[in-house]
Tab-separated table of C-alpha atoms in Angstrom:
chain	number	residue	atom	x	y	z
A	1	GLY	CA	250.971	114.683	-132.206
A	2	ALA	CA	250.959	112.552	-129.117
A	3	GLY	CA	253.215	109.826	-130.456
A	4	VAL	CA	255.966	109.183	-132.988
A	5	SER	CA	254.539	109.398	-136.476
A	6	GLN	CA	256.071	107.784	-139.546
A	7	SER	CA	255.138	108.139	-143.177
A	8	PRO	CA	254.359	106.522	-145.439
A	9	SER	CA	253.005	103.443	-143.675
A	10	ASN	CA	253.739	101.328	-146.708
A	11	LYS	CA	255.964	101.923	-149.703
A	12	VAL	CA	256.439	99.728	-152.747
A	13	THR	CA	259.248	100.800	-155.027
A	14	GLU	CA	261.094	99.436	-158.007
A	15	LYS	CA	264.651	98.258	-157.657
A	16	GLY	CA	267.038	101.093	-158.381
A	17	LYS	CA	264.701	103.899	-157.337
A	18	ASP	CA	265.367	106.251	-154.419
A	19	VAL	CA	262.997	106.420	-151.437
A	20	GLU	CA	262.523	108.804	-148.536
A	21	LEU	CA	261.051	107.762	-145.219
A	22	ARG	CA	259.862	110.359	-142.740
A	23	CYS	CA	259.746	110.406	-138.956
A	24	ASP	CA	258.012	112.985	-136.760
A	25	PRO	CA	259.208	112.467	-133.191
A	26	ILE	CA	257.341	113.350	-130.038
A	27	SER	CA	257.493	117.099	-129.511
A	28	GLY	CA	260.435	118.108	-127.351
A	29	HIS	CA	262.314	114.819	-127.701
A	30	THR	CA	265.926	115.522	-128.568
A	31	ALA	CA	267.020	111.951	-129.262
A	32	LEU	CA	265.882	110.130	-132.377
A	33	TYR	CA	266.741	106.598	-133.557
A	34	TRP	CA	266.222	104.655	-136.780
A	35	TYR	CA	266.017	100.870	-136.764
A	36	ARG	CA	265.010	98.305	-139.327
A	37	GLN	CA	263.433	94.901	-138.969
A	38	SER	CA	263.761	92.459	-141.820
A	39	LEU	CA	261.378	89.534	-142.193
A	40	GLY	CA	262.142	87.010	-139.503
A	41	GLN	CA	265.066	89.058	-138.223
A	42	GLY	CA	265.671	91.118	-135.162
A	43	LEU	CA	265.820	94.857	-134.888
A	44	GLU	CA	268.930	96.388	-136.415
A	45	PHE	CA	270.236	99.807	-135.363
A	46	LEU	CA	270.810	102.269	-138.177
A	47	ILE	CA	271.494	105.769	-136.813
A	48	TYR	CA	271.098	107.969	-133.734
A	49	PHE	CA	270.466	111.714	-133.651
A	50	GLN	CA	270.895	114.082	-130.736
A	51	GLY	CA	269.298	117.293	-131.875
A	52	ASN	CA	270.311	117.771	-135.508
A	53	SER	CA	273.617	115.953	-135.105
A	54	ALA	CA	274.198	112.270	-135.783
A	55	PRO	CA	276.970	111.188	-133.406
A	56	ASP	CA	276.372	107.526	-134.227
A	57	LYS	CA	275.879	106.426	-137.828
A	58	SER	CA	277.555	103.087	-137.299
A	59	GLY	CA	274.526	101.036	-138.273
A	60	LEU	CA	273.986	102.421	-141.761
A	61	PRO	CA	274.600	99.367	-143.967
A	62	SER	CA	276.053	101.134	-146.996
A	63	ASP	CA	276.652	104.550	-148.507
A	64	ARG	CA	273.280	104.236	-150.244
A	65	PHE	CA	271.710	105.018	-146.870
A	66	SER	CA	271.674	108.524	-145.413
A	67	ALA	CA	269.610	110.413	-142.875
A	68	GLU	CA	269.134	113.948	-141.756
A	69	ARG	CA	267.240	115.778	-139.086
A	70	THR	CA	266.194	119.401	-139.258
A	71	GLY	CA	265.049	121.827	-136.581
A	72	GLY	CA	265.669	119.176	-133.950
A	73	SER	CA	262.457	117.563	-135.068
A	74	VAL	CA	261.587	115.779	-138.314
A	75	SER	CA	264.012	113.209	-139.663
A	76	THR	CA	264.250	111.735	-143.136
A	77	LEU	CA	265.926	108.433	-143.983
A	78	THR	CA	266.902	108.215	-147.648
A	79	ILE	CA	267.795	105.030	-149.471
A	80	GLN	CA	269.318	105.499	-152.907
A	81	ARG	CA	269.271	102.917	-155.679
A	82	THR	CA	267.141	100.541	-153.632
A	83	GLN	CA	267.896	96.830	-153.686
A	84	GLN	CA	265.635	93.911	-152.819
A	85	GLU	CA	267.567	93.294	-149.606
A	86	ASP	CA	266.465	96.759	-148.436
A	87	SER	CA	262.927	95.404	-148.051
A	88	ALA	CA	262.095	95.666	-144.355
A	89	VAL	CA	260.094	97.590	-141.794
A	90	TYR	CA	261.867	100.812	-140.885
A	91	LEU	CA	261.148	101.967	-137.349
A	92	CYS	CA	261.815	105.338	-135.790
A	93	ALA	CA	261.950	106.086	-132.076
A	94	SER	CA	262.409	109.181	-129.975
A	95	SER	CA	263.246	109.849	-126.360
A	96	PRO	CA	263.499	113.009	-124.266
A	97	LEU	CA	267.253	113.047	-123.802
A	98	GLY	CA	268.787	109.851	-125.120
A	99	GLY	CA	270.413	107.452	-122.719
A	100	ASP	CA	268.615	106.866	-119.415
A	101	THR	CA	265.251	107.989	-120.766
A	102	GLU	CA	262.323	106.006	-122.126
A	103	ALA	CA	262.088	105.663	-125.892
A	104	PHE	CA	258.876	105.425	-127.904
A	105	PHE	CA	258.563	103.885	-131.362
A	106	GLY	CA	256.448	104.840	-134.318
A	107	GLN	CA	254.309	102.394	-136.254
A	108	GLY	CA	256.994	101.887	-138.882
A	109	THR	CA	257.231	102.105	-142.655
A	110	ARG	CA	257.015	98.811	-144.503
A	111	LEU	CA	259.288	99.078	-147.548
A	112	THR	CA	259.006	96.552	-150.341
A	113	VAL	CA	261.479	96.673	-153.229
A	114	VAL	CA	260.271	94.818	-156.311
B	1	GLY	CA	278.086	95.334	-128.645
B	2	ILE	CA	275.987	93.954	-125.852
B	3	GLN	CA	274.469	90.504	-126.255
B	4	VAL	CA	270.807	90.188	-125.302
B	5	GLU	CA	269.253	86.761	-124.947
B	6	GLN	CA	265.574	86.133	-124.452
B	7	SER	CA	263.913	82.936	-123.393
B	8	PRO	CA	261.897	81.038	-124.240
B	9	PRO	CA	261.883	81.822	-127.981
B	10	ASP	CA	258.333	80.506	-128.338
B	11	LEU	CA	255.558	80.027	-125.828
B	12	ILE	CA	252.037	78.693	-126.193
B	13	LEU	CA	249.639	79.226	-123.322
B	14	GLN	CA	246.072	78.411	-122.530
B	15	GLU	CA	244.031	81.499	-121.783
B	16	GLY	CA	244.192	82.248	-118.072
B	17	ALA	CA	247.656	80.793	-117.540
B	18	ASN	CA	250.632	82.690	-116.134
B	19	SER	CA	254.068	83.005	-117.716
B	20	THR	CA	257.538	84.388	-117.130
B	21	LEU	CA	259.730	85.725	-119.907
B	22	ARG	CA	263.423	86.226	-119.297
B	23	CYS	CA	266.008	88.625	-120.689
B	24	ASN	CA	269.730	88.197	-120.019
B	25	PHE	CA	272.276	90.794	-121.081
B	26	SER	CA	276.022	90.655	-121.203
B	27	ASP	CA	277.139	94.023	-119.795
B	28	SER	CA	276.085	96.972	-117.671
B	29	VAL	CA	273.306	99.050	-119.177
B	30	ASN	CA	271.695	102.380	-118.401
B	31	ASN	CA	268.272	101.590	-119.787
B	32	LEU	CA	266.089	98.526	-120.196
B	33	GLN	CA	262.674	98.433	-121.793
B	34	TRP	CA	260.123	95.722	-122.539
B	35	PHE	CA	257.994	96.014	-125.670
B	36	HIS	CA	255.085	94.102	-127.146
B	37	GLN	CA	255.038	94.017	-130.935
B	38	ASN	CA	251.442	93.954	-132.056
B	39	PRO	CA	250.221	92.160	-135.205
B	40	TRP	CA	250.677	95.378	-137.202
B	41	GLY	CA	254.332	95.554	-136.231
B	42	GLN	CA	254.230	98.463	-133.838
B	43	LEU	CA	256.335	98.271	-130.691
B	44	ILE	CA	254.178	99.075	-127.696
B	45	ASN	CA	255.934	100.183	-124.525
B	46	LEU	CA	255.308	97.900	-121.589
B	47	PHE	CA	257.935	98.903	-119.056
B	48	TYR	CA	260.876	101.234	-118.718
B	49	ILE	CA	262.769	99.365	-116.019
B	50	PRO	CA	266.545	99.782	-115.724
B	51	SER	CA	266.255	98.387	-112.178
B	52	GLY	CA	263.669	97.369	-109.610
B	53	THR	CA	260.126	96.118	-109.974
B	54	LYS	CA	257.081	97.640	-111.633
B	55	GLN	CA	253.531	96.468	-112.112
B	56	ASN	CA	250.867	97.478	-114.590
B	57	GLY	CA	247.660	95.511	-114.336
B	58	ARG	CA	248.288	91.869	-115.183
B	59	LEU	CA	251.868	92.579	-116.189
B	60	SER	CA	254.847	93.128	-113.976
B	61	ALA	CA	258.578	93.283	-114.522
B	62	THR	CA	261.705	92.989	-112.443
B	63	THR	CA	265.237	93.944	-113.407
B	64	VAL	CA	268.240	92.887	-111.359
B	65	ALA	CA	270.890	95.057	-112.956
B	66	THR	CA	273.763	93.674	-110.881
B	67	GLU	CA	273.007	90.174	-112.148
B	68	ARG	CA	272.202	91.375	-115.690
B	69	TYR	CA	268.735	89.997	-116.174
B	70	SER	CA	265.135	91.095	-116.335
B	71	LEU	CA	261.885	89.165	-116.039
B	72	LEU	CA	258.472	89.948	-117.466
B	73	TYR	CA	255.512	88.311	-115.766
B	74	ILE	CA	252.173	87.902	-117.470
B	75	SER	CA	249.327	86.716	-115.273
B	76	SER	CA	245.894	85.473	-116.323
B	77	SER	CA	246.901	85.628	-119.978
B	78	GLN	CA	244.390	86.690	-122.612
B	79	THR	CA	244.322	86.093	-126.360
B	80	THR	CA	245.129	89.769	-126.866
B	81	ASP	CA	248.488	89.166	-125.163
B	82	SER	CA	249.609	87.198	-128.221
B	83	GLY	CA	252.508	88.636	-130.156
B	84	VAL	CA	256.228	89.058	-129.825
B	85	TYR	CA	257.773	90.451	-126.659
B	86	PHE	CA	261.105	92.216	-126.960
B	87	CYS	CA	263.595	93.231	-124.352
B	88	ALA	CA	265.847	96.135	-125.316
B	89	VAL	CA	268.832	97.424	-123.399
B	90	GLN	CA	270.658	100.659	-123.986
B	91	THR	CA	274.235	101.620	-123.494
B	92	GLY	CA	275.671	104.673	-125.148
B	93	ASN	CA	273.656	105.663	-128.189
B	94	GLN	CA	272.084	102.366	-129.174
B	95	PHE	CA	269.351	100.052	-128.058
B	96	TYR	CA	270.248	96.386	-128.385
B	97	PHE	CA	267.289	94.100	-128.856
B	98	GLY	CA	266.858	90.483	-127.991
B	99	THR	CA	265.412	88.141	-130.609
B	100	GLY	CA	262.086	88.145	-128.823
B	101	THR	CA	259.655	85.674	-127.300
B	102	SER	CA	256.742	84.781	-129.534
B	103	LEU	CA	253.684	84.244	-127.341
B	104	THR	CA	250.506	82.574	-128.513
B	105	VAL	CA	247.550	82.484	-126.145
B	106	ILE	CA	244.854	80.031	-127.170
B	107	PRO	CA	241.260	80.265	-125.956
């Protein structure tokens, strides 16, 4: 597609369940980022991919969070044993090369843990 | 990490008015972008502007990298300009976002 695509758009899950969030970056973009935005909060960095490698995972808040990227394209963010504080909008972005190049964001996945 | 401060935090304008939003950052960066977050939460790219001046219609932006600030100008504001404007700077592998300026344009 022409832009960054994320799915699902909305996800409601019960506390304790696992969820998977998907990001399809712009074709040919090697850099991919995950961020989250909690209600009334700023944007918080989670993880950065260059190709299939994640040289920067420093923003993942706990070991319940993991992410992978396959084929230098699609990325999946997995949250295990979800907690209410995981409720947020999860945003994915991609850019052609990483630093020094313009990044584009998807529409986000709104996760609600009940 | 880098500190990014945006001002003002909130702004209410009459339709047709002009405004200037400011972004200060605490260290050298290799990328700076301005975004508009629409009511559905999506971040829309406005400018990729690590330095210099750019214009796009009623919007323009200037970044003075040596003095570590960027300005976003909105002229002849319209109600559709309402929303939150974010400045994001990049160094290394991360973008660092400011806390945004919430703009409300009233008819």
